[in-house]
PDB file of C-alpha atoms and ligand atoms in Angstrom:
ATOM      1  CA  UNK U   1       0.000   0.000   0.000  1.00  0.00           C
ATOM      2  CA  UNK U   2       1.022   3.311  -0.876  1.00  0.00           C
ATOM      3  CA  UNK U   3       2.585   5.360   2.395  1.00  0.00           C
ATOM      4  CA  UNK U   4       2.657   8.856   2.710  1.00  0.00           C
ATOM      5  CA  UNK U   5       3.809  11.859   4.975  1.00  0.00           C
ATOM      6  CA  UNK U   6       2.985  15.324   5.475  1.00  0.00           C
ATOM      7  CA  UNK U   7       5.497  17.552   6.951  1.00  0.00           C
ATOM      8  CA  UNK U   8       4.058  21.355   7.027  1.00  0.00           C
ATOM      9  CA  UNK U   9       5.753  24.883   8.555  1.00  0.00           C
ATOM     10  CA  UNK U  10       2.844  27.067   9.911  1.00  0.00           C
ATOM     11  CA  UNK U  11       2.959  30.362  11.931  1.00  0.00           C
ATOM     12  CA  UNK U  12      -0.765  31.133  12.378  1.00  0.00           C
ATOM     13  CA  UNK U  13      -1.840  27.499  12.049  1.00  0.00           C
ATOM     14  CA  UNK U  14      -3.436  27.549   8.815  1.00  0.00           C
ATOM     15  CA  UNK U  15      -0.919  25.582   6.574  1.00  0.00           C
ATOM     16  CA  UNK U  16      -1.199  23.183   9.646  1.00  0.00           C
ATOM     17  CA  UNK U  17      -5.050  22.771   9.213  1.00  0.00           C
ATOM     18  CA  UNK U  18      -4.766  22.279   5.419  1.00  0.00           C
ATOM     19  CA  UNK U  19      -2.020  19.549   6.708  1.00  0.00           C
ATOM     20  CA  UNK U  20      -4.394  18.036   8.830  1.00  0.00           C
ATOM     21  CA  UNK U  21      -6.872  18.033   6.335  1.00  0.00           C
ATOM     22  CA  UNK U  22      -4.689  16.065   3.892  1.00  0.00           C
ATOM     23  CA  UNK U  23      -3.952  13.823   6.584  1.00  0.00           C
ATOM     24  CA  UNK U  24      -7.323  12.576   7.434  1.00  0.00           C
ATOM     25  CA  UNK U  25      -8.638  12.236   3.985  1.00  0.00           C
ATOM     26  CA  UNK U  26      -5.059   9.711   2.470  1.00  0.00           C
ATOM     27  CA  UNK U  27      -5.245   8.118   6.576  1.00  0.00           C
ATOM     28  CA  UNK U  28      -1.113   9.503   6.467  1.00  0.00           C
ATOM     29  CA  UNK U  29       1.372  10.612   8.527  1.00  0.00           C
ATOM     30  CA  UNK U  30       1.725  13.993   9.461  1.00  0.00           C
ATOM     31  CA  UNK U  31       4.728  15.537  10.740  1.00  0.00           C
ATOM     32  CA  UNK U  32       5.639  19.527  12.225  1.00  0.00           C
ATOM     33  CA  UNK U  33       8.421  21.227  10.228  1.00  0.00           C
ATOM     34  CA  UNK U  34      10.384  21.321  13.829  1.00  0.00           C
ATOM     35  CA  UNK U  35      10.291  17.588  14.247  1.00  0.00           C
ATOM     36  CA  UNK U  36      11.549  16.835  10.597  1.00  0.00           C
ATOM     37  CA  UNK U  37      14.844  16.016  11.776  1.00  0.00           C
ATOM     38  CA  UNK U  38      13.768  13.048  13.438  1.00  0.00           C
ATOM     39  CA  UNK U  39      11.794  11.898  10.377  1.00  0.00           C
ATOM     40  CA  UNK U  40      12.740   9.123   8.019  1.00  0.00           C
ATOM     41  CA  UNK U  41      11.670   9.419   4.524  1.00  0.00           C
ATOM     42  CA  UNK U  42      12.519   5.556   4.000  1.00  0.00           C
ATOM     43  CA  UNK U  43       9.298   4.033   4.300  1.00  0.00           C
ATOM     44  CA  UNK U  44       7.588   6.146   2.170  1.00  0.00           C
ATOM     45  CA  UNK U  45       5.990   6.079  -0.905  1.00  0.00           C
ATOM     46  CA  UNK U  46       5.016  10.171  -1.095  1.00  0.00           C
ATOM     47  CA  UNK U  47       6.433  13.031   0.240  1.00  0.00           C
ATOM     48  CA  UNK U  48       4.140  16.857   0.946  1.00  0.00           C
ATOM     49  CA  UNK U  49       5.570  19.349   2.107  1.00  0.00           C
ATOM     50  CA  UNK U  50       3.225  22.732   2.810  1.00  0.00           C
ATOM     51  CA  UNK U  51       4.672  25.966   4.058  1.00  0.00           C
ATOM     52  CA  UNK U  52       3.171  29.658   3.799  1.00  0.00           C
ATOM     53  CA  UNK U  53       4.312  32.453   1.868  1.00  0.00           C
ATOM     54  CA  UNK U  54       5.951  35.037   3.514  1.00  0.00           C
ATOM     55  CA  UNK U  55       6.594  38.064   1.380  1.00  0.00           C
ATOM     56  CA  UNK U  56       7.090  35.545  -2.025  1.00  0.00           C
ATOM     57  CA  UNK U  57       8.632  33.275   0.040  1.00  0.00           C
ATOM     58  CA  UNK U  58       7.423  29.702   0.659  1.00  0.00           C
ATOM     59  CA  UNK U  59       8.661  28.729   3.990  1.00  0.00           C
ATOM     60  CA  UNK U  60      10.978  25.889   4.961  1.00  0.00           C
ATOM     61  CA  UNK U  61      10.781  25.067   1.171  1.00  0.00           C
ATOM     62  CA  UNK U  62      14.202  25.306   0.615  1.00  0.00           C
ATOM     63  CA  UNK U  63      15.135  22.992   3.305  1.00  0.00           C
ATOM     64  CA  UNK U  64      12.534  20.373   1.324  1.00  0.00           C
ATOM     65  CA  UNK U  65      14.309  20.818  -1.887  1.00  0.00           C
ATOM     66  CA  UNK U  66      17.417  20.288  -0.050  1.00  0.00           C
ATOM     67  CA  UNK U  67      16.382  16.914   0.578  1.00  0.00           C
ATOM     68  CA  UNK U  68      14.925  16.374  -2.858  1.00  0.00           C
ATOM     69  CA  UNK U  69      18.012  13.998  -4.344  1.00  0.00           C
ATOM     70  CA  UNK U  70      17.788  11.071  -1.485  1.00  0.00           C
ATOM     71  CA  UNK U  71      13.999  11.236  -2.471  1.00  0.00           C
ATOM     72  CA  UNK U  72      14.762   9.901  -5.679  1.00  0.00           C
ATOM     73  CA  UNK U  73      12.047   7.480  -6.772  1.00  0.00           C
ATOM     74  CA  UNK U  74       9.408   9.260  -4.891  1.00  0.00           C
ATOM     75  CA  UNK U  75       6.412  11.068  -5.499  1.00  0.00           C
ATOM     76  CA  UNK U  76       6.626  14.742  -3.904  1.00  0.00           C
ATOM     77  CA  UNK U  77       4.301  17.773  -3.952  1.00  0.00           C
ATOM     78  CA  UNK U  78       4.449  20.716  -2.178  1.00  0.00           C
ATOM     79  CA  UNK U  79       1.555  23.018  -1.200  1.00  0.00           C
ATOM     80  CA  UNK U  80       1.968  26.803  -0.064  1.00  0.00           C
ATOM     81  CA  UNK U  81      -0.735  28.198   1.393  1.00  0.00           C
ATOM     82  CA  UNK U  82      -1.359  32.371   1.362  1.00  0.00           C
ATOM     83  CA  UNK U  83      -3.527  35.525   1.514  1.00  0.00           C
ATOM     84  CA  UNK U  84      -3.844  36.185  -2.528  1.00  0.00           C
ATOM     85  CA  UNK U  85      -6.888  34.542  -4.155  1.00  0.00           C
ATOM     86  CA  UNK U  86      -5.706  31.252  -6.520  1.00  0.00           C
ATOM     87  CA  UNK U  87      -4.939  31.940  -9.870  1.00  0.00           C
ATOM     88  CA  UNK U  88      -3.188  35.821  -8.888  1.00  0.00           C
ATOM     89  CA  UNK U  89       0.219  36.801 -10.759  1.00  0.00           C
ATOM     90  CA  UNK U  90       1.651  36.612  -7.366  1.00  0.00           C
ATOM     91  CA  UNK U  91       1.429  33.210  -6.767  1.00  0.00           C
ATOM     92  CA  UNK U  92       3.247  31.907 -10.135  1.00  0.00           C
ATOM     93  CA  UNK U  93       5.494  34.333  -9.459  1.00  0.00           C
ATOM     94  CA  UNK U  94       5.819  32.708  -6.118  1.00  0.00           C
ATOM     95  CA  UNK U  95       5.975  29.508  -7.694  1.00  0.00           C
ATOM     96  CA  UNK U  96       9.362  30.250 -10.185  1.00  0.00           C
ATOM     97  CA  UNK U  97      11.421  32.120  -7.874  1.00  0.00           C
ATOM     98  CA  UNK U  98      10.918  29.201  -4.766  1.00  0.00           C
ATOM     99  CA  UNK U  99      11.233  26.453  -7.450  1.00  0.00           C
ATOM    100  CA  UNK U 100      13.872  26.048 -10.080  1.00  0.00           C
ATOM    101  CA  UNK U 101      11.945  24.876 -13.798  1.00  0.00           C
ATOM    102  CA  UNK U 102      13.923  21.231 -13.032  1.00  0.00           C
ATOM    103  CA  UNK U 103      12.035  21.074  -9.713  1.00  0.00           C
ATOM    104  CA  UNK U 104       8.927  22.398 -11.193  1.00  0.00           C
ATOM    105  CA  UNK U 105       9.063  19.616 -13.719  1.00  0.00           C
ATOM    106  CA  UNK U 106      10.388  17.065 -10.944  1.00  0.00           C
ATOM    107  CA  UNK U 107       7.879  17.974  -7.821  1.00  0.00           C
ATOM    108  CA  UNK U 108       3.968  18.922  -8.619  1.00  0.00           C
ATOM    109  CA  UNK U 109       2.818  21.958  -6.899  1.00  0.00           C
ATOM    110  CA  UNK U 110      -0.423  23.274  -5.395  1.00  0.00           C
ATOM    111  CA  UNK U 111      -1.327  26.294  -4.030  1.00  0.00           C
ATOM    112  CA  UNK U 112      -4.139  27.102  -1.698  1.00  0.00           C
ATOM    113  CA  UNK U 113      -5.861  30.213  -0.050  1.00  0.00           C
ATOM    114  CA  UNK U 114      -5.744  30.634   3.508  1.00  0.00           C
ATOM    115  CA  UNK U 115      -6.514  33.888   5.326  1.00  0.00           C
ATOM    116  CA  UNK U 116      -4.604  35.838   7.477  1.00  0.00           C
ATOM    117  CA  UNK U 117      -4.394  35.956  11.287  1.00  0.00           C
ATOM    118  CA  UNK U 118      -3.104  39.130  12.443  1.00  0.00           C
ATOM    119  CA  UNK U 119      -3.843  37.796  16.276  1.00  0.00           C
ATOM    120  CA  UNK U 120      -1.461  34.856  15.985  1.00  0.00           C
ATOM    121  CA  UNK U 121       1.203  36.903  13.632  1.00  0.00           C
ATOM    122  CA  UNK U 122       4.591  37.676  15.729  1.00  0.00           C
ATOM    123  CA  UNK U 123       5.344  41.683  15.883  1.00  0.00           C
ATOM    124  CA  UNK U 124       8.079  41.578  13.217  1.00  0.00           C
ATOM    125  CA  UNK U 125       5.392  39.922  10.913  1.00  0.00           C
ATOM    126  CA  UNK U 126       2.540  42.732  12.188  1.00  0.00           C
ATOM    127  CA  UNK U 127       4.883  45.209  11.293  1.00  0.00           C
ATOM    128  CA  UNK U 128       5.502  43.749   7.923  1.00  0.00           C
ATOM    129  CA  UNK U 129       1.880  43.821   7.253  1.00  0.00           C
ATOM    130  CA  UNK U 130       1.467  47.575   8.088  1.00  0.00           C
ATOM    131  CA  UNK U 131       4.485  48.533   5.976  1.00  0.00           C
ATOM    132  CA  UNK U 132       2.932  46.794   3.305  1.00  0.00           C
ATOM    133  CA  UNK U 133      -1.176  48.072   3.882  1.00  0.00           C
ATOM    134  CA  UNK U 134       0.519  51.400   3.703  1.00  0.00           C
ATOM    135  CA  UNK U 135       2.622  50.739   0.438  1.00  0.00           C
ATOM    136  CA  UNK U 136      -1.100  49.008  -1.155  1.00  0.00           C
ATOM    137  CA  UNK U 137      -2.318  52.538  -0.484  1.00  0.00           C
ATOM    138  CA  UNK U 138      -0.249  54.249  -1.725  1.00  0.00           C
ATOM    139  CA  UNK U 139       0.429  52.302  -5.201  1.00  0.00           C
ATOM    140  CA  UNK U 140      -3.253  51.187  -5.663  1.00  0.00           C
ATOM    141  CA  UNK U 141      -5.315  53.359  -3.658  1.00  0.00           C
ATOM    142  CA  UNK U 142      -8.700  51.704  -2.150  1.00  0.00           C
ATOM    143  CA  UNK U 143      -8.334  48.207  -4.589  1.00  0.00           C
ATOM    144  CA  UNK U 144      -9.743  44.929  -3.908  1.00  0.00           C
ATOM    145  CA  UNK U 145      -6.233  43.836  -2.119  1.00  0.00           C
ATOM    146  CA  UNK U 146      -5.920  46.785  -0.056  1.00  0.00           C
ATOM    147  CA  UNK U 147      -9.701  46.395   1.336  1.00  0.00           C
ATOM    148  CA  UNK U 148      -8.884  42.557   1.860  1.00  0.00           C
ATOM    149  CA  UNK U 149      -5.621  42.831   4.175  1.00  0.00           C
ATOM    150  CA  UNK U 150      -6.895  45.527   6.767  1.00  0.00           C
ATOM    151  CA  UNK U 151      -8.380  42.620   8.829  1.00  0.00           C
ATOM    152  CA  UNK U 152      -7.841  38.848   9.557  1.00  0.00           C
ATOM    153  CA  UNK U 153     -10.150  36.796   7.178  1.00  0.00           C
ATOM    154  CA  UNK U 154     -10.168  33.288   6.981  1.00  0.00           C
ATOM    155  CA  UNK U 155     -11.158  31.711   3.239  1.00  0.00           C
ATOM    156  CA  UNK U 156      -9.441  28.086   3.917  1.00  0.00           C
ATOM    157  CA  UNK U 157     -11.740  25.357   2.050  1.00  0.00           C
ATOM    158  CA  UNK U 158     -11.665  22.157   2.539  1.00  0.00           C
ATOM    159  CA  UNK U 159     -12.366  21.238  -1.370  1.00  0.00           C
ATOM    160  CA  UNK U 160      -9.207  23.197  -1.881  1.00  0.00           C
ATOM    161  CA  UNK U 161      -7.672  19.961  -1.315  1.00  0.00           C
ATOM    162  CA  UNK U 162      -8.935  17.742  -3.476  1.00  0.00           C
ATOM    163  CA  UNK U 163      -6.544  18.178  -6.580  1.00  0.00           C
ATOM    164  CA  UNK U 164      -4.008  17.197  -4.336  1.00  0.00           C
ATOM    165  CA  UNK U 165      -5.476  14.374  -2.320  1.00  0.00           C
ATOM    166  CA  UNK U 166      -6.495  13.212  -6.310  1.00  0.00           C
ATOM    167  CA  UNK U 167      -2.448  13.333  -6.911  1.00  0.00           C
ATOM    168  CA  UNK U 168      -1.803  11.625  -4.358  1.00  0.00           C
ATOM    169  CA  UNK U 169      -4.003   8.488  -4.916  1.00  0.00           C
ATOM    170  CA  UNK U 170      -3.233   8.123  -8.712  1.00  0.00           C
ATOM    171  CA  UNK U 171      -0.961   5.098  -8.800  1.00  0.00           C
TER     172      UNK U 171
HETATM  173  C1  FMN W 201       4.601  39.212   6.771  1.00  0.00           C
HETATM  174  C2  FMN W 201       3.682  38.412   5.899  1.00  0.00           C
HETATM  175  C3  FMN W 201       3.900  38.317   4.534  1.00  0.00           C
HETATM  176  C4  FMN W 201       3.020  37.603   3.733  1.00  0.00           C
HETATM  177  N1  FMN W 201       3.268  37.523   2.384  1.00  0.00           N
HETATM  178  C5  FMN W 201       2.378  36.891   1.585  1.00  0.00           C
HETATM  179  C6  FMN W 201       2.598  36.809   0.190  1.00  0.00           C
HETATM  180  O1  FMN W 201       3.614  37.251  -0.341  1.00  0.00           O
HETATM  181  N2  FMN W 201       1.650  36.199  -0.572  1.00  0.00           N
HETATM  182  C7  FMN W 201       0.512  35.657  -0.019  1.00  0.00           C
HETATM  183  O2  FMN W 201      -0.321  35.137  -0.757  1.00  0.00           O
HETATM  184  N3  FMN W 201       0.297  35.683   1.315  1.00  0.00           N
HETATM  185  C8  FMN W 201       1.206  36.269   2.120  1.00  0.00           C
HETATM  186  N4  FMN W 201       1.010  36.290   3.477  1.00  0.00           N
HETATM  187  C9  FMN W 201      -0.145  35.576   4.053  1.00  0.00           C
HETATM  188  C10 FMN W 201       0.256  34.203   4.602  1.00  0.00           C
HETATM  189  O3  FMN W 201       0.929  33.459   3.609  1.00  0.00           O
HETATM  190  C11 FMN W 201      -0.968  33.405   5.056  1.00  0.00           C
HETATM  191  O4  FMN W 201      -1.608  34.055   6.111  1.00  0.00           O
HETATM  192  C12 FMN W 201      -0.545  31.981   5.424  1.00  0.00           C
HETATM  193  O5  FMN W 201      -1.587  31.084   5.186  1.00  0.00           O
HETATM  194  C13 FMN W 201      -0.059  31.855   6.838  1.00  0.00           C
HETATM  195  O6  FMN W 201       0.228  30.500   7.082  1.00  0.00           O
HETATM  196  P1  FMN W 201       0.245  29.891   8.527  1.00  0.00           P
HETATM  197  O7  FMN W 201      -1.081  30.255   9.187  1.00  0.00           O
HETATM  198  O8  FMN W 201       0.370  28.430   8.330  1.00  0.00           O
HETATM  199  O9  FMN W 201       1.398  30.490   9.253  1.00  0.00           O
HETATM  200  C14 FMN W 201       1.884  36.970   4.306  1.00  0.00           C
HETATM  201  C15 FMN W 201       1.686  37.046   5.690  1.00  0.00           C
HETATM  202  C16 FMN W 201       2.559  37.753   6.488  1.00  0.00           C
HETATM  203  C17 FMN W 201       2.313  37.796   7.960  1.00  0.00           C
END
């Protein structure tokens, strides 16, 4: 039978539900990006990794593409989870500057809409934010994205999933 882990990075916990999500619908592991050290990749059949995007930035995916040569053989994905609605420039931008076209052609990828949790965000990232409202503002005026990222909203769907649990069970 085919065996499969999940190893996410999450900050506000919404990579880690989509993880979880994953997890109960293939019945697979599931693994925190802090434990991965102890993990062995051995007895597996497929490999996810999820992190967020922080400003273009998919998080702890370099250390996952690191690892990418003893996975030879394997069938990986990665998901990255963020604020911008599917389908936005952002994301495939996102996409070629995390992900070489090799590992693009070697690893599938899926992305996913989250939200954004300004209670759970650390200070640095709050500040981030703020610096970045103001820069919407100032470049776009009162758009779509600047009206979206004043608050915390939460748009994580379940169904988002099901492309990649789909992957995942084709043989
Ligand atoms: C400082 C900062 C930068 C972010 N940059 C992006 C971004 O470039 N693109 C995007 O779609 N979302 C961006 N986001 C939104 C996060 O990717 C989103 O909230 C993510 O799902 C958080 O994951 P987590 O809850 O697992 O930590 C950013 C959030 C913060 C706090």
């Amino acid at each position: 039978m085919n065996k499969t882990l999940v190893i996410y990075r999450s900050k506000t916990g919404f990579t880690e539900r989509y993880a979880r999500w994953i997890s109960e619908a293939l019945s697979c592991d599931l693994a925190a990006y802090g434990d991965r050290k102890q993990q062995s990749f051995d007895s597996y059949d497929t490999i996810l990794f999820g992190g967020w995007i922080h400003a273009g930035r998919i998080q702890g995916v370099k250390w996952f593409l690191s690892q990418a040569p003893k996975l030879e053989g394997k069938k990986l994905a990665i998901f990255a989870t963020g604020a911008a609605p599917a389908g936005s420039p952002g994301i495939s931008k996102a996409w070629e500057q995390n992900l070489t076209e090799e590992e693009r052609a070697k690893i599938k990828t899926f992305y996913f809409q989250s939200g954004l949790s300004y209670e759970r965000m650390g200070l640095p990232d709050r500040l981030m934010m703020s610096a970045f409202r103001a820069m919407l503002k100032k470049t776009e005026g009162d758009s779509e994205a600047y009206r979206m990222v004043q608050r915390s909203f939460d748009c994580a769907s379940k169904d988002a999933i099901l492309p990649l649990v789909e992957f995942c069970r084709e043989s």
